[in-house]
Tab-separated table of C-alpha atoms in Angstrom:
chain	number	residue	atom	x	y	z
A	200	UNK	CA	19.713	-101.198	159.130
A	201	UNK	CA	20.175	-97.711	160.597
A	202	UNK	CA	21.139	-96.417	157.150
A	203	UNK	CA	17.989	-97.998	155.741
A	204	UNK	CA	15.838	-96.192	158.295
A	205	UNK	CA	17.499	-92.858	157.579
A	206	UNK	CA	17.097	-93.394	153.838
A	207	UNK	CA	13.328	-93.530	154.226
A	208	UNK	CA	13.386	-90.090	155.891
A	209	UNK	CA	13.556	-88.529	152.436
A	210	UNK	CA	10.794	-90.612	150.840
A	211	UNK	CA	7.186	-89.330	150.988
A	212	UNK	CA	4.721	-91.788	152.487
A	213	UNK	CA	2.651	-91.380	149.314
A	214	UNK	CA	5.417	-92.968	147.228
A	215	UNK	CA	5.808	-95.840	149.673
A	216	UNK	CA	2.048	-96.350	149.726
A	217	UNK	CA	1.985	-96.509	145.923
A	218	UNK	CA	4.562	-99.314	146.004
A	219	UNK	CA	2.129	-101.292	148.188
A	220	UNK	CA	-0.876	-100.140	146.123
A	221	UNK	CA	-2.301	-98.514	149.243
A	222	UNK	CA	-2.407	-101.670	151.355
A	223	UNK	CA	0.100	-100.894	154.130
A	224	UNK	CA	-1.207	-97.582	155.424
A	225	UNK	CA	-2.546	-96.944	158.897
A	226	UNK	CA	-6.103	-95.642	159.116
A	227	UNK	CA	-6.122	-92.017	157.886
A	228	UNK	CA	-7.697	-90.881	161.161
A	229	UNK	CA	-4.235	-91.327	162.718
A	230	UNK	CA	-2.649	-87.947	162.007
A	231	UNK	CA	0.438	-85.979	163.097
A	232	UNK	CA	-0.107	-83.269	165.685
A	233	UNK	CA	1.934	-80.980	163.404
A	234	UNK	CA	2.093	-81.228	159.621
A	235	UNK	CA	5.875	-80.812	159.522
A	236	UNK	CA	6.508	-83.988	161.511
A	237	UNK	CA	8.476	-86.597	159.564
A	238	UNK	CA	10.066	-89.780	160.902
A	239	UNK	CA	11.305	-93.227	159.928
A	240	UNK	CA	12.357	-95.924	162.364
A	241	UNK	CA	12.113	-99.425	163.778
A	242	UNK	CA	8.798	-100.459	165.295
A	243	UNK	CA	8.713	-101.230	168.992
A	244	UNK	CA	5.176	-102.578	169.208
A	245	UNK	CA	2.818	-102.187	172.167
A	246	UNK	CA	-0.395	-104.119	172.754
A	247	UNK	CA	-2.278	-102.035	175.293
A	248	UNK	CA	-5.640	-102.764	176.884
A	249	UNK	CA	-8.078	-99.880	176.784
A	250	UNK	CA	-7.385	-97.449	179.606
A	251	UNK	CA	-4.217	-99.074	181.041
A	252	UNK	CA	-0.960	-97.450	179.970
A	253	UNK	CA	1.638	-99.003	182.287
A	254	UNK	CA	2.878	-101.058	179.340
A	255	UNK	CA	3.605	-97.795	177.503
A	256	UNK	CA	6.057	-96.896	180.268
A	257	UNK	CA	7.643	-100.322	179.869
A	258	UNK	CA	8.041	-99.715	176.141
A	259	UNK	CA	9.725	-96.366	176.760
A	260	UNK	CA	12.121	-98.012	179.226
A	261	UNK	CA	12.997	-100.789	176.766
A	262	UNK	CA	13.215	-98.599	173.645
A	263	UNK	CA	16.490	-98.094	171.836
A	264	UNK	CA	17.399	-94.698	170.365
A	265	UNK	CA	15.633	-94.262	167.037
A	266	UNK	CA	12.794	-96.684	167.811
A	267	UNK	CA	9.220	-95.775	166.930
A	268	UNK	CA	6.772	-96.795	169.655
A	269	UNK	CA	3.651	-98.079	167.886
A	270	UNK	CA	0.668	-98.615	170.184
A	271	UNK	CA	-2.432	-100.692	169.591
A	272	UNK	CA	-4.869	-98.930	171.941
A	273	UNK	CA	-7.892	-100.467	170.199
A	274	UNK	CA	-8.896	-97.110	168.751
A	275	UNK	CA	-10.161	-95.905	172.138
A	276	UNK	CA	-10.737	-92.144	172.186
A	277	UNK	CA	-11.851	-91.681	175.797
A	278	UNK	CA	-8.680	-92.331	177.792
A	279	UNK	CA	-5.335	-90.897	176.688
A	280	UNK	CA	-2.361	-93.242	176.401
A	281	UNK	CA	0.023	-90.501	177.589
A	282	UNK	CA	0.472	-86.799	178.277
A	283	UNK	CA	3.339	-84.385	177.815
A	284	UNK	CA	5.333	-85.747	180.788
A	285	UNK	CA	5.408	-89.309	179.434
A	286	UNK	CA	6.017	-88.188	175.852
A	287	UNK	CA	8.832	-85.952	177.093
A	288	UNK	CA	10.518	-88.938	178.726
A	289	UNK	CA	10.323	-90.877	175.462
A	290	UNK	CA	11.873	-87.967	173.590
A	291	UNK	CA	14.707	-87.604	176.108
A	292	UNK	CA	15.541	-91.317	175.849
A	293	UNK	CA	15.889	-91.079	172.068
A	294	UNK	CA	12.588	-92.472	170.801
A	295	UNK	CA	12.020	-91.027	167.320
A	296	UNK	CA	8.199	-90.985	167.303
A	297	UNK	CA	5.044	-92.316	168.941
A	298	UNK	CA	2.210	-93.683	166.805
A	299	UNK	CA	-1.026	-94.727	168.475
A	300	UNK	CA	-4.421	-96.021	167.436
A	301	UNK	CA	-5.909	-93.905	170.187
A	302	UNK	CA	-5.543	-90.466	171.774
A	303	UNK	CA	-3.144	-88.375	173.846
A	304	UNK	CA	-3.652	-85.462	176.229
A	305	UNK	CA	-1.782	-82.289	177.191
A	306	UNK	CA	-1.730	-81.446	173.485
A	307	UNK	CA	-0.257	-77.966	173.918
A	308	UNK	CA	2.596	-79.307	176.017
A	309	UNK	CA	3.280	-82.113	173.549
A	310	UNK	CA	3.299	-79.710	170.600
A	311	UNK	CA	5.811	-77.579	172.475
A	312	UNK	CA	8.121	-80.600	172.668
A	313	UNK	CA	8.220	-80.621	168.848
A	314	UNK	CA	8.282	-84.420	168.975
A	315	UNK	CA	6.453	-86.519	166.359
A	316	UNK	CA	3.208	-87.881	167.793
A	317	UNK	CA	0.663	-89.436	165.427
A	318	UNK	CA	-2.734	-90.212	166.937
A	319	UNK	CA	-6.502	-89.920	166.569
A	320	UNK	CA	-6.745	-86.751	168.656
A	321	UNK	CA	-6.870	-85.677	172.273
A	322	UNK	CA	-8.879	-86.492	175.390
A	323	UNK	CA	-9.068	-85.300	178.982
A	324	UNK	CA	-9.137	-88.614	180.885
A	325	UNK	CA	-5.923	-90.388	181.874
A	326	UNK	CA	-5.316	-94.129	181.703
A	327	UNK	CA	-4.861	-96.317	184.764
A	328	UNK	CA	-1.849	-98.483	185.528
A	329	UNK	CA	-3.039	-102.001	186.310
A	330	UNK	CA	-0.069	-103.461	184.463
A	331	UNK	CA	-1.677	-105.474	181.679
A	332	UNK	CA	-0.268	-105.470	178.138
A	333	UNK	CA	2.669	-106.655	176.028
A	334	UNK	CA	5.550	-105.176	174.055
A	335	UNK	CA	7.398	-106.456	170.990
A	336	UNK	CA	4.544	-108.703	169.859
A	337	UNK	CA	2.583	-108.654	166.585
A	338	UNK	CA	-0.148	-106.014	166.682
A	339	UNK	CA	-2.785	-104.390	164.534
A	340	UNK	CA	-2.582	-100.600	164.606
A	341	UNK	CA	-4.955	-98.507	162.548
A	342	UNK	CA	-6.150	-101.617	160.742
A	343	UNK	CA	-2.655	-102.653	159.615
A	344	UNK	CA	-0.602	-105.602	160.847
A	345	UNK	CA	2.758	-104.633	162.340
A	346	UNK	CA	5.577	-106.898	163.470
A	347	UNK	CA	8.304	-105.852	165.912
A	348	UNK	CA	11.179	-104.428	163.882
A	349	UNK	CA	9.108	-103.372	160.882
A	350	UNK	CA	10.000	-100.019	159.338
A	351	UNK	CA	7.507	-97.271	160.164
A	352	UNK	CA	7.449	-94.035	158.165
A	353	UNK	CA	5.230	-91.039	158.887
A	354	UNK	CA	4.680	-87.546	157.518
A	355	UNK	CA	1.861	-85.059	156.966
A	356	UNK	CA	-0.090	-87.548	154.836
A	357	UNK	CA	-0.093	-90.370	157.388
A	358	UNK	CA	1.809	-93.508	158.364
A	359	UNK	CA	2.966	-96.514	156.326
A	360	UNK	CA	4.413	-99.863	157.408
A	361	UNK	CA	7.224	-101.694	155.616
A	362	UNK	CA	7.981	-105.307	156.602
A	363	UNK	CA	11.642	-105.370	157.584
A	364	UNK	CA	12.341	-108.363	155.323
A	365	UNK	CA	11.662	-106.298	152.178
A	366	UNK	CA	12.882	-102.912	153.365
A	367	UNK	CA	15.665	-102.482	150.785
A	368	UNK	CA	13.425	-103.575	147.927
A	369	UNK	CA	10.686	-101.141	148.954
A	370	UNK	CA	13.234	-98.332	149.338
A	371	UNK	CA	14.478	-98.806	145.770
A	372	UNK	CA	10.953	-98.968	144.337
A	373	UNK	CA	9.904	-95.910	146.354
A	374	UNK	CA	12.898	-93.956	145.065
A	375	UNK	CA	11.992	-94.896	141.498
A	376	UNK	CA	8.419	-93.732	142.086
A	377	UNK	CA	9.641	-90.440	143.516
A	378	UNK	CA	11.900	-89.825	140.507
A	379	UNK	CA	9.020	-90.512	138.116
A	380	UNK	CA	6.745	-88.153	140.053
A	381	UNK	CA	9.375	-85.408	140.006
A	382	UNK	CA	9.984	-85.866	136.263
A	383	UNK	CA	6.246	-85.720	135.558
A	384	UNK	CA	5.981	-82.554	137.628
A	385	UNK	CA	8.831	-80.906	135.739
A	386	UNK	CA	7.516	-81.959	132.334
A	387	UNK	CA	3.789	-81.441	132.692
A	388	UNK	CA	2.976	-78.832	135.329
A	389	UNK	CA	2.422	-75.325	133.973
A	390	UNK	CA	2.621	-76.496	130.349
A	391	UNK	CA	-0.798	-76.423	128.662
A	392	UNK	CA	0.138	-78.746	125.802
A	393	UNK	CA	1.868	-81.274	128.052
A	394	UNK	CA	-1.116	-81.255	130.417
A	395	UNK	CA	-3.437	-82.043	127.512
A	396	UNK	CA	-1.111	-84.815	126.292
A	397	UNK	CA	-0.977	-86.300	129.772
A	398	UNK	CA	-4.749	-86.194	130.214
A	399	UNK	CA	-5.355	-87.685	126.754
A	400	UNK	CA	-2.874	-90.465	127.510
A	401	UNK	CA	-4.524	-91.301	130.810
A	402	UNK	CA	-8.040	-91.179	129.391
A	403	UNK	CA	-7.133	-93.430	126.483
A	404	UNK	CA	-6.262	-96.377	128.705
């Protein structure tokens, strides 16, 4: 499975999305803090009540190296799920990325960590620690259903989810799509006649 995760590192999320016809993407408002962030890994899911992030600490403690912590924070944009100290702990323990349907804080410090964080933005207020929430349960993050162990891939264009049961199949189809895109680019781009042929072909459908 580790080889499968690493194989997706080289596949653009756009190709994976095309395999699913755009149905397994997280909401586009969930963006990387830096455009050069790219990751692929196993989902460790977190169901977090709004404004209570103790369960995020539990997820970091339970995470295995390479895991992606995916947090359903209900889209809340008032209270941050973590700051640079918490994110730094996740990085040190080998977590490969954090994806959250919510916000973070200490954005400058987190960017300095150069660690992939995908979120809806930043906020000033911290979360409390009442201790409610669950890990490794089915969640909805960014409008997409995610099961523990699903393959999560993120890059500058966003985040896609691949059910673990069809990971190899999706990888092969995504590779085929990437090859076709690269061939089209080589054949058509910069060539006036080929561009016209391509446009005529598409418009004739």
